[in-house]
Amino acid sequence: MRIAVIGTGYVGLVSGACLSDFGFSVICIDTNPALVETLSQGKETFYEPGLGDVLKRNIAAGRLHFSTDMAVGIPEADVVLLAVGTPSRDKSGEADMRYINEAIEKIVPLCKQGVVIVTKSTVVVGTHAVLSAKIKEMRPDLEFSLTSNPEFLREGRAIGDFVNPDRVVIGVAKGDRRGYEIMGKLYARLESCGVPVIFTTPENAELIKYAANAFLALKLTFINQVADLCEKLGGNIDEVSHAIGADKRIGSAFLRAGPGFGGSCFPKDTLAFAATGRKAGAPQKLVEDLIEINCKRRSDIADRIIAAARSAQTKTIAVLGCAFKDDTDDIRESPALAVIAALQEQGFVTRIHDPQAMAAARALYPEGQWCATAYEAAAGAGVCAILTEWSEYGQLDFPRLRSIMSGAILMDMRNLYSLEEMAGSGFDYYSVGRPAVLRNAV
Ligand code: UGA
């Protein structure tokens, strides 16, 4: 089976690379010649653990190709995956379908009879019906199937999530036997390994993607609010999360309190889901509220760090992490960047380190002092704030850190350390939803 993938972002590139690893012949098409050139050499265009190996292996095996030219891959493709971006359109939060529409306009004239077109991008609910009508109008002669196959992979864990997902969701129109069969073949390998492959309607598939992301965002926003309560009442959010997550009906994932969610998905997808609810006359009040709560959380976290710095009478703050989470160089909607902006606005000197994301962030915050290591960032700082949960920030050498800082305040906004290990660390330690550990405590 020959597959063409339109778009080489996270979803497109990871899907294309992993499908070629399943043995399919895959061509990934992107309008950006520089990306295509880099990828053709087997080099990743973003940091994603394990991706480089998959690319190199499949390019060498002759199963994975890259091109800017639709005319190269589309005419032979049995399956065309649409994996272009669907950013927020405007303040309404609705998803912008421009790139999907453009892709359809370019591929449909080139498609062969019997093609299966798959929307992998996160699309407005109702897109299947709109695109079906559009394709029929463009090519009344074309026999095609249009299916919806939302992707649930996480950045930083993308390869593992693609090859070992909790489930695959496939939306196929009623009576579309070819769509059903070809999509079944695409994921036969996963199904044979016991992965549930859930067939549903295209509208449900479109809804499932938004509802899944909104629910996860809700879960972690909830735990962040419980963390606030723990702080007021002297509780410990890690113990609360652990115990409630042990209830299988709740589950332990997405119960890590922190500075709120960011990234290219939750922020835009929660906005789009809320917009969809309003438009359909079924407002998603919980989702509307969580968007606001998450937004405020960033300034609350910044305020905490600012208050600590003022109490320590320091003007210099070390910031560890600017990616929106660990194992990615993605800084889109990163809570860490919102905090950095707030610190700079208040006149603080920010000394920043991130293992992967500095190249992108540096351009946005030229006032920051960008440092090659966490220790370099900490040099001369009165406060050190951990904002991204990189594992290296959970292994800091405290005596070394203490000796190079001008102060002794560690603000761990990702709860990377246990309170026990922080006692006697030489720091006044503040985390999220847990009691402070102070040097002079009796
Ligand atoms: C998210 C979903 O998890 C994927 O299933 C989905 O495919 C993807 O969006 C998408 O729609 O493309 P991703 O944005 O890569 O994946 O990152 P997550 O691991 O979900 O983390 C999102 C944010 O929540 C991060 O800022 C992270 O730090 C935060 N988070 C996550 C917490 O603060 N606590 C947690 O317990 C979990």
Short mmCIF file of C-alpha atoms and ligand atoms in Angstrom, two decimals:
data_model
loop_
_atom_site.label_atom_id
_atom_site.label_comp_id
_atom_site.label_asym_id
_atom_site.label_seq_id
_atom_site.Cartn_x
_atom_site.Cartn_y
_atom_site.Cartn_z
CA MET A 1 0.00 0.00 0.00
CA ARG A 2 1.36 3.43 -0.94
CA ILE A 3 0.79 6.29 1.44
CA ALA A 4 1.23 10.03 0.93
CA VAL A 5 1.33 12.32 3.95
CA ILE A 6 0.64 16.03 3.53
CA GLY A 7 2.50 18.10 6.14
CA THR A 8 5.66 17.24 8.06
CA GLY A 9 4.82 18.67 11.48
CA TYR A 10 4.64 16.45 14.57
CA VAL A 11 1.64 14.46 13.46
CA GLY A 12 2.56 14.17 9.77
CA LEU A 13 6.23 13.32 10.19
CA VAL A 14 5.77 10.89 13.06
CA SER A 15 2.83 9.17 11.33
CA GLY A 16 4.69 8.94 8.03
CA ALA A 17 7.88 7.67 9.63
CA CYS A 18 6.09 5.08 11.78
CA LEU A 19 3.87 3.87 8.93
CA SER A 20 7.00 3.34 6.82
CA ASP A 21 8.39 1.38 9.76
CA PHE A 22 5.28 -0.83 9.52
CA GLY A 23 6.45 -1.67 5.98
CA PHE A 24 4.32 0.70 3.90
CA SER A 25 5.83 2.84 1.16
CA VAL A 26 5.44 6.43 2.34
CA ILE A 27 6.06 9.83 0.81
CA CYS A 28 5.83 12.90 3.04
CA ILE A 29 5.03 16.09 1.17
CA ASP A 30 5.63 19.59 2.52
CA THR A 31 5.60 22.96 0.81
CA ASN A 32 8.76 24.03 2.67
CA PRO A 33 11.81 23.03 0.55
CA ALA A 34 14.25 23.51 3.45
CA LEU A 35 12.33 21.02 5.62
CA VAL A 36 12.14 18.50 2.78
CA GLU A 37 15.86 18.83 2.09
CA THR A 38 16.76 18.27 5.75
CA LEU A 39 14.37 15.34 6.16
CA SER A 40 15.59 13.69 2.95
CA GLN A 41 19.02 13.49 4.59
CA GLY A 42 17.50 11.62 7.52
CA LYS A 43 17.80 14.60 9.87
CA GLU A 44 14.95 15.55 12.18
CA THR A 45 13.46 19.03 11.86
CA PHE A 46 12.45 19.13 15.54
CA TYR A 47 13.63 17.38 18.68
CA GLU A 48 11.72 14.16 19.27
CA PRO A 49 13.42 11.22 21.00
CA GLY A 50 13.79 8.20 18.71
CA LEU A 51 12.51 9.92 15.57
CA GLY A 52 15.93 10.24 13.91
CA ASP A 53 16.50 6.47 14.06
CA VAL A 54 13.12 5.72 12.49
CA LEU A 55 13.76 8.24 9.72
CA LYS A 56 17.23 6.93 8.90
CA ARG A 57 16.18 3.28 9.00
CA ASN A 58 13.30 3.73 6.60
CA ILE A 59 15.03 6.12 4.22
CA ALA A 60 17.85 3.57 3.95
CA ALA A 61 15.31 0.80 3.30
CA GLY A 62 13.81 2.87 0.46
CA ARG A 63 10.38 3.02 2.09
CA LEU A 64 10.35 6.68 3.16
CA HIS A 65 10.64 9.62 0.80
CA PHE A 66 10.15 13.38 1.00
CA SER A 67 9.08 15.86 -1.64
CA THR A 68 7.67 19.33 -2.15
CA ASP A 69 5.85 18.13 -5.25
CA MET A 70 2.30 16.85 -4.95
CA ALA A 71 2.54 15.44 -8.46
CA VAL A 72 5.26 13.04 -7.31
CA GLY A 73 3.43 11.14 -4.61
CA ILE A 74 -0.30 11.74 -4.89
CA PRO A 75 -1.15 10.02 -8.22
CA GLU A 76 0.15 6.63 -6.96
CA ALA A 77 -1.11 6.95 -3.39
CA ASP A 78 -3.72 4.48 -2.16
CA VAL A 79 -4.03 6.51 1.03
CA VAL A 80 -3.49 10.25 1.49
CA LEU A 81 -3.11 11.45 5.08
CA LEU A 82 -3.84 15.12 5.73
CA ALA A 83 -1.65 16.31 8.59
CA VAL A 84 -1.51 20.06 8.11
CA GLY A 85 -1.95 22.58 10.91
CA THR A 86 -5.32 23.79 12.16
CA PRO A 87 -4.36 26.76 14.36
CA SER A 88 -6.86 28.99 16.16
CA ARG A 89 -8.48 31.25 13.56
CA ASP A 90 -9.00 34.32 15.73
CA LYS A 91 -10.10 35.26 19.22
CA SER A 92 -13.22 33.11 18.82
CA GLY A 93 -10.90 30.10 19.13
CA GLU A 94 -12.43 28.27 16.17
CA ALA A 95 -9.97 26.12 14.25
CA ASP A 96 -8.69 27.66 11.02
CA MET A 97 -9.37 25.15 8.25
CA ARG A 98 -7.48 27.10 5.60
CA TYR A 99 -4.59 24.64 5.27
CA ILE A 100 -6.90 21.64 5.10
CA ASN A 101 -8.92 23.30 2.35
CA GLU A 102 -5.78 24.26 0.45
CA ALA A 103 -4.47 20.69 0.71
CA ILE A 104 -7.75 19.27 -0.60
CA GLU A 105 -7.70 21.69 -3.53
CA LYS A 106 -4.18 20.58 -4.44
CA ILE A 107 -4.49 16.83 -3.99
CA VAL A 108 -7.95 16.04 -5.33
CA PRO A 109 -7.13 16.80 -9.00
CA LEU A 110 -4.19 14.36 -8.70
CA CYS A 111 -5.82 11.50 -6.80
CA LYS A 112 -6.31 8.10 -8.40
CA GLN A 113 -9.60 6.21 -8.44
CA GLY A 114 -10.34 4.45 -5.17
CA VAL A 115 -8.14 6.72 -3.06
CA VAL A 116 -8.73 6.87 0.68
CA ILE A 117 -8.25 10.39 2.05
CA VAL A 118 -7.69 10.55 5.79
CA THR A 119 -7.92 13.61 8.02
CA LYS A 120 -5.32 13.22 10.76
CA SER A 121 -5.29 16.89 11.67
CA THR A 122 -7.57 18.02 14.48
CA VAL A 123 -10.50 19.44 12.53
CA VAL A 124 -13.72 21.34 13.20
CA VAL A 125 -16.57 18.93 13.96
CA GLY A 126 -18.54 18.57 10.72
CA THR A 127 -15.44 18.78 8.50
CA HIS A 128 -16.04 15.33 7.03
CA ALA A 129 -19.38 16.38 5.57
CA VAL A 130 -17.99 19.66 4.24
CA LEU A 131 -14.93 18.05 2.62
CA SER A 132 -16.94 15.18 1.14
CA ALA A 133 -19.20 17.65 -0.65
CA LYS A 134 -16.19 19.68 -1.78
CA ILE A 135 -14.38 16.66 -3.24
CA LYS A 136 -17.52 15.50 -5.06
CA GLU A 137 -17.92 18.95 -6.54
CA MET A 138 -14.26 19.13 -7.60
CA ARG A 139 -14.11 15.63 -9.09
CA PRO A 140 -17.54 14.16 -9.82
CA ASP A 141 -15.71 11.26 -11.54
CA LEU A 142 -13.58 10.34 -8.51
CA GLU A 143 -14.36 7.26 -6.46
CA PHE A 144 -12.99 8.06 -3.03
CA SER A 145 -13.35 7.40 0.67
CA LEU A 146 -12.92 10.14 3.21
CA THR A 147 -12.13 8.99 6.73
CA SER A 148 -11.30 10.71 9.99
CA ASN A 149 -8.41 9.29 12.01
CA PRO A 150 -7.46 11.64 14.85
CA GLU A 151 -4.00 11.27 16.35
CA PHE A 152 -3.39 11.04 20.10
CA LEU A 153 0.40 11.12 20.25
CA ARG A 154 2.20 13.35 22.73
CA GLU A 155 5.27 15.38 21.88
CA GLY A 156 8.33 13.90 23.49
CA ARG A 157 6.69 10.45 23.55
CA ALA A 158 5.47 10.50 19.96
CA ILE A 159 7.07 7.34 18.58
CA GLY A 160 5.99 5.19 21.52
CA ASP A 161 2.49 6.65 21.40
CA PHE A 162 2.15 5.96 17.67
CA VAL A 163 3.34 2.37 17.78
CA ASN A 164 1.72 1.51 21.09
CA PRO A 165 -1.38 3.68 21.47
CA ASP A 166 -4.18 3.10 23.98
CA ARG A 167 -6.54 2.95 21.01
CA VAL A 168 -6.90 3.91 17.36
CA VAL A 169 -10.05 5.83 16.41
CA ILE A 170 -11.30 5.66 12.84
CA GLY A 171 -14.35 7.53 11.58
CA VAL A 172 -15.82 6.00 8.42
CA ALA A 173 -19.07 7.02 6.73
CA LYS A 174 -21.88 4.49 6.89
CA GLY A 175 -21.62 1.99 4.01
CA ASP A 176 -18.07 2.98 3.03
CA ARG A 177 -16.66 -0.55 2.74
CA ARG A 178 -13.43 0.50 1.07
CA GLY A 179 -12.71 3.11 3.74
CA TYR A 180 -13.34 0.52 6.42
CA GLU A 181 -11.11 -2.12 4.79
CA ILE A 182 -8.16 0.13 3.91
CA MET A 183 -8.14 1.81 7.31
CA GLY A 184 -8.27 -1.62 8.92
CA LYS A 185 -5.21 -2.64 6.86
CA LEU A 186 -3.35 0.52 7.83
CA TYR A 187 -3.60 -0.39 11.51
CA ALA A 188 -3.69 -4.21 11.20
CA ARG A 189 -0.26 -4.45 12.77
CA LEU A 190 -1.36 -2.57 15.87
CA GLU A 191 -4.62 -4.49 16.11
CA SER A 192 -2.72 -7.78 15.94
CA CYS A 193 -0.72 -6.56 18.97
CA GLY A 194 -3.94 -6.07 20.91
CA VAL A 195 -4.47 -2.32 20.37
CA PRO A 196 -8.23 -1.60 20.28
CA VAL A 197 -9.19 -0.19 16.87
CA ILE A 198 -12.45 1.69 17.34
CA PHE A 199 -14.56 2.32 14.24
CA THR A 200 -17.17 5.04 14.53
CA THR A 201 -18.77 7.76 12.45
CA PRO A 202 -16.57 10.60 11.12
CA GLU A 203 -18.46 13.15 13.27
CA ASN A 204 -17.81 11.09 16.39
CA ALA A 205 -14.13 10.74 15.50
CA GLU A 206 -13.85 14.51 15.13
CA LEU A 207 -15.60 15.02 18.48
CA ILE A 208 -13.55 12.33 20.25
CA LYS A 209 -10.29 14.14 19.55
CA TYR A 210 -11.51 17.42 21.04
CA ALA A 211 -13.28 15.77 23.96
CA ALA A 212 -10.18 13.70 24.81
CA ASN A 213 -7.87 16.73 24.89
CA ALA A 214 -10.44 18.83 26.77
CA PHE A 215 -10.89 16.11 29.37
CA LEU A 216 -7.14 15.75 29.96
CA ALA A 217 -6.83 19.53 30.24
CA LEU A 218 -9.73 19.49 32.71
CA LYS A 219 -8.10 16.78 34.78
CA LEU A 220 -4.84 18.63 35.18
CA THR A 221 -6.55 21.98 35.75
CA PHE A 222 -8.56 20.32 38.51
CA ILE A 223 -5.44 18.99 40.18
CA ASN A 224 -3.79 22.41 39.96
CA GLN A 225 -6.76 23.89 41.81
CA VAL A 226 -6.61 21.14 44.43
CA ALA A 227 -2.89 21.99 44.75
CA ASP A 228 -3.87 25.58 45.61
CA LEU A 229 -6.20 24.24 48.26
CA CYS A 230 -3.47 21.99 49.66
CA GLU A 231 -1.25 25.03 50.05
CA LYS A 232 -3.93 26.86 52.02
CA LEU A 233 -4.76 23.87 54.22
CA GLY A 234 -1.31 22.38 54.71
CA GLY A 235 -1.93 19.37 52.49
CA ASN A 236 0.44 17.66 50.07
CA ILE A 237 -0.79 17.44 46.45
CA ASP A 238 1.54 14.58 45.54
CA GLU A 239 0.01 12.37 48.21
CA VAL A 240 -3.50 13.46 47.29
CA SER A 241 -2.87 12.82 43.55
CA HIS A 242 -1.31 9.46 44.24
CA ALA A 243 -4.22 8.30 46.34
CA ILE A 244 -7.03 9.56 44.12
CA GLY A 245 -5.22 8.30 41.00
CA ALA A 246 -5.07 4.81 42.52
CA ASP A 247 -8.83 4.65 42.01
CA LYS A 248 -9.05 3.02 38.56
CA ARG A 249 -12.10 5.11 37.75
CA ILE A 250 -9.92 8.23 38.06
CA GLY A 251 -6.51 6.93 36.91
CA SER A 252 -3.10 8.33 37.81
CA ALA A 253 -2.22 10.10 34.53
CA PHE A 254 -2.46 13.89 34.21
CA LEU A 255 -2.54 14.45 37.94
CA ARG A 256 0.85 16.16 38.19
CA ALA A 257 0.34 19.67 39.51
CA GLY A 258 2.42 22.38 37.89
CA PRO A 259 2.38 25.73 36.13
CA GLY A 260 -0.58 24.80 33.92
CA PHE A 261 -0.77 23.31 30.47
CA GLY A 262 0.79 24.65 27.28
CA GLY A 263 1.86 23.34 23.91
CA SER A 264 0.43 23.39 20.43
CA CYS A 265 -2.61 21.27 21.26
CA PHE A 266 -4.42 21.79 24.58
CA PRO A 267 -4.56 25.59 24.38
CA LYS A 268 -5.92 25.68 20.84
CA ASP A 269 -8.09 22.57 21.11
CA THR A 270 -9.82 23.66 24.31
CA LEU A 271 -10.57 27.02 22.68
CA ALA A 272 -11.89 25.30 19.56
CA PHE A 273 -13.99 22.88 21.58
CA ALA A 274 -15.51 25.72 23.57
CA ALA A 275 -16.24 27.60 20.33
CA THR A 276 -17.86 24.48 18.87
CA GLY A 277 -20.08 24.15 21.95
CA ARG A 278 -21.18 27.77 21.80
CA LYS A 279 -21.91 27.58 18.09
CA ALA A 280 -23.89 24.36 18.45
CA GLY A 281 -25.93 25.74 21.35
CA ALA A 282 -24.39 23.31 23.86
CA PRO A 283 -21.92 25.53 25.77
CA GLN A 284 -19.01 23.65 27.35
CA LYS A 285 -18.91 25.64 30.56
CA LEU A 286 -16.28 23.45 32.23
CA VAL A 287 -13.98 23.90 29.27
CA GLU A 288 -14.62 27.66 29.12
CA ASP A 289 -13.69 27.90 32.79
CA LEU A 290 -10.58 25.75 32.59
CA ILE A 291 -9.19 27.94 29.80
CA GLU A 292 -9.50 30.98 32.04
CA ILE A 293 -8.13 29.17 35.10
CA ASN A 294 -5.12 27.87 33.15
CA CYS A 295 -4.39 31.33 31.82
CA LYS A 296 -4.47 32.87 35.30
CA ARG A 297 -2.28 30.08 36.67
CA ARG A 298 0.68 31.33 34.67
CA SER A 299 0.51 34.77 36.22
CA ASP A 300 -0.02 33.24 39.68
CA ILE A 301 3.15 31.20 39.26
CA ALA A 302 5.05 34.28 38.06
CA ASP A 303 3.72 36.23 41.08
CA ARG A 304 5.03 33.58 43.46
CA ILE A 305 8.49 33.75 41.97
CA ILE A 306 8.45 37.55 41.98
CA ALA A 307 7.35 37.62 45.64
CA ALA A 308 10.15 35.22 46.58
CA ALA A 309 12.72 37.30 44.71
CA ARG A 310 11.51 40.51 46.35
CA SER A 311 11.63 38.96 49.81
CA ALA A 312 15.19 37.83 49.10
CA GLN A 313 15.99 41.29 47.74
CA THR A 314 17.47 39.88 44.57
CA LYS A 315 17.15 41.18 41.04
CA THR A 316 18.44 38.03 39.36
CA ILE A 317 16.37 34.91 38.78
CA ALA A 318 17.57 31.68 37.20
CA VAL A 319 14.88 30.02 35.06
CA LEU A 320 15.34 26.33 34.33
CA GLY A 321 13.25 25.30 31.35
CA CYS A 322 11.39 27.15 28.64
CA ALA A 323 9.87 24.25 26.64
CA PHE A 324 6.18 23.63 27.43
CA LYS A 325 7.16 20.24 28.89
CA ASP A 326 10.15 17.91 28.94
CA ASP A 327 11.63 16.02 25.99
CA THR A 328 10.58 18.59 23.42
CA ASP A 329 12.02 21.77 21.94
CA ASP A 330 8.50 23.12 21.44
CA ILE A 331 7.87 26.45 23.17
CA ARG A 332 4.40 27.12 21.79
CA GLU A 333 2.12 28.45 24.55
CA SER A 334 4.73 27.41 27.10
CA PRO A 335 3.83 28.47 30.66
CA ALA A 336 7.56 29.02 31.22
CA LEU A 337 7.65 31.73 28.56
CA ALA A 338 4.69 33.53 30.13
CA VAL A 339 6.55 33.48 33.43
CA ILE A 340 9.78 34.75 31.82
CA ALA A 341 7.84 37.61 30.20
CA ALA A 342 6.28 38.56 33.55
CA LEU A 343 9.66 38.48 35.33
CA GLN A 344 11.25 40.67 32.68
CA GLU A 345 8.32 43.07 32.79
CA GLN A 346 8.98 43.54 36.50
CA GLY A 347 12.60 44.38 35.78
CA PHE A 348 14.24 41.12 36.86
CA VAL A 349 17.34 39.81 35.17
CA THR A 350 16.44 36.35 33.85
CA ARG A 351 19.21 33.81 33.37
CA ILE A 352 17.64 31.01 31.36
CA HIS A 353 18.56 27.46 30.44
CA ASP A 354 16.75 24.69 28.56
CA PRO A 355 18.40 21.56 27.16
CA GLN A 356 16.62 21.79 23.79
CA ALA A 357 14.36 24.81 23.44
CA MET A 358 16.72 27.77 23.76
CA ALA A 359 17.26 28.37 20.06
CA ALA A 360 13.58 29.09 19.48
CA ALA A 361 13.00 30.97 22.74
CA ARG A 362 16.05 33.20 22.55
CA ALA A 363 14.66 35.05 19.54
CA LEU A 364 11.47 35.90 21.44
CA TYR A 365 13.19 37.08 24.61
CA PRO A 366 16.44 38.74 23.57
CA GLU A 367 16.61 40.43 26.99
CA GLY A 368 17.10 37.06 28.66
CA GLN A 369 20.59 35.86 29.51
CA TRP A 370 20.76 32.49 27.77
CA CYS A 371 23.03 30.01 29.48
CA ALA A 372 24.68 26.78 28.34
CA THR A 373 23.97 24.86 31.56
CA ALA A 374 21.63 25.01 34.53
CA TYR A 375 24.58 25.94 36.73
CA GLU A 376 25.63 28.77 34.45
CA ALA A 377 22.03 30.08 34.67
CA ALA A 378 22.14 29.87 38.47
CA ALA A 379 25.38 31.86 38.76
CA GLY A 380 24.69 34.98 40.80
CA ALA A 381 20.93 34.35 41.01
CA GLY A 382 19.06 34.87 44.25
CA VAL A 383 16.22 32.59 43.18
CA CYS A 384 16.27 29.52 40.96
CA ALA A 385 12.91 28.53 39.41
CA ILE A 386 12.29 25.16 37.73
CA LEU A 387 9.55 25.57 35.13
CA THR A 388 9.94 22.56 32.82
CA GLU A 389 10.15 18.99 34.09
CA TRP A 390 13.39 17.98 32.30
CA SER A 391 14.85 15.01 34.12
CA GLU A 392 18.25 16.74 34.44
CA TYR A 393 16.60 19.39 36.62
CA GLY A 394 15.58 16.62 39.00
CA GLN A 395 19.27 15.70 39.51
CA LEU A 396 20.76 19.04 40.52
CA ASP A 397 23.90 19.06 42.63
CA PHE A 398 22.66 21.19 45.56
CA PRO A 399 26.01 22.08 47.14
CA ARG A 400 27.28 23.20 43.73
CA LEU A 401 24.11 25.14 42.98
CA ARG A 402 24.16 26.78 46.40
CA SER A 403 27.81 27.78 46.04
CA ILE A 404 27.28 29.65 42.78
CA MET A 405 23.96 31.34 43.62
CA SER A 406 23.82 34.60 45.52
CA GLY A 407 20.72 33.42 47.37
CA ALA A 408 19.23 30.14 48.51
CA ILE A 409 15.67 29.95 47.19
CA LEU A 410 14.62 27.07 44.95
CA MET A 411 11.14 27.37 43.39
CA ASP A 412 10.32 23.94 41.96
CA MET A 413 7.13 24.53 39.97
CA ARG A 414 7.15 20.92 38.69
CA ASN A 415 7.58 19.12 42.04
CA LEU A 416 10.68 17.26 40.86
CA TYR A 417 11.99 16.73 44.39
CA SER A 418 10.53 15.06 47.45
CA LEU A 419 10.19 17.17 50.58
CA GLU A 420 12.38 14.66 52.42
CA GLU A 421 15.33 15.09 50.09
CA MET A 422 15.02 18.88 50.27
CA ALA A 423 15.33 18.96 54.05
CA GLY A 424 18.98 19.76 54.70
CA SER A 425 19.59 20.71 51.05
CA GLY A 426 20.69 24.20 52.00
CA PHE A 427 17.77 25.81 50.20
CA ASP A 428 14.47 27.38 51.11
CA TYR A 429 12.40 25.12 48.91
CA TYR A 430 8.98 26.05 47.52
CA SER A 431 6.99 23.71 45.30
CA VAL A 432 3.38 23.37 44.11
CA GLY A 433 0.65 22.20 46.48
CA ARG A 434 3.08 21.17 49.20
CA PRO A 435 4.47 22.80 52.34
CA ALA A 436 7.64 24.85 51.98
CA VAL A 437 10.85 23.32 53.32
CA LEU A 438 12.84 26.08 55.01
CA ARG A 439 16.47 26.11 56.10
CA ASN A 440 15.78 27.58 59.48
CA ALA A 441 12.80 25.43 60.33
CA VAL A 442 12.98 23.78 63.71
C1 UGA B 1 -1.56 16.34 23.98
C2 UGA B 1 -2.28 15.01 24.27
O1 UGA B 1 -1.77 14.43 25.47
C3 UGA B 1 -2.12 14.03 23.11
O2 UGA B 1 -2.88 12.85 23.36
C4 UGA B 1 -2.61 14.69 21.82
O3 UGA B 1 -2.39 13.86 20.69
C5 UGA B 1 -1.87 15.98 21.59
O4 UGA B 1 -2.05 16.85 22.74
C6 UGA B 1 -2.42 16.61 20.34
O5 UGA B 1 -3.60 16.99 20.34
O6 UGA B 1 -1.74 16.59 19.30
P1 UGA B 1 0.99 17.17 24.10
O7 UGA B 1 0.43 18.53 23.87
O8 UGA B 1 2.15 16.71 23.30
O9 UGA B 1 -0.18 16.05 23.89
O10 UGA B 1 1.45 17.11 25.63
P2 UGA B 1 0.92 16.46 26.99
O11 UGA B 1 1.89 15.46 27.44
O12 UGA B 1 -0.48 16.09 26.91
O13 UGA B 1 1.06 17.73 27.97
C7 UGA B 1 0.27 18.90 27.77
C8 UGA B 1 0.55 19.91 28.85
O14 UGA B 1 0.03 19.46 30.10
C9 UGA B 1 2.02 20.20 29.12
O15 UGA B 1 2.19 21.58 29.32
C10 UGA B 1 2.36 19.41 30.37
O16 UGA B 1 3.42 19.94 31.12
C11 UGA B 1 1.03 19.54 31.10
N1 UGA B 1 0.79 18.44 32.08
C12 UGA B 1 0.54 17.19 31.65
C13 UGA B 1 0.78 18.73 33.44
O17 UGA B 1 0.99 19.89 33.86
N2 UGA B 1 0.50 17.73 34.34
C14 UGA B 1 0.25 16.46 33.92
O18 UGA B 1 -0.01 15.59 34.79
C15 UGA B 1 0.27 16.18 32.56
#
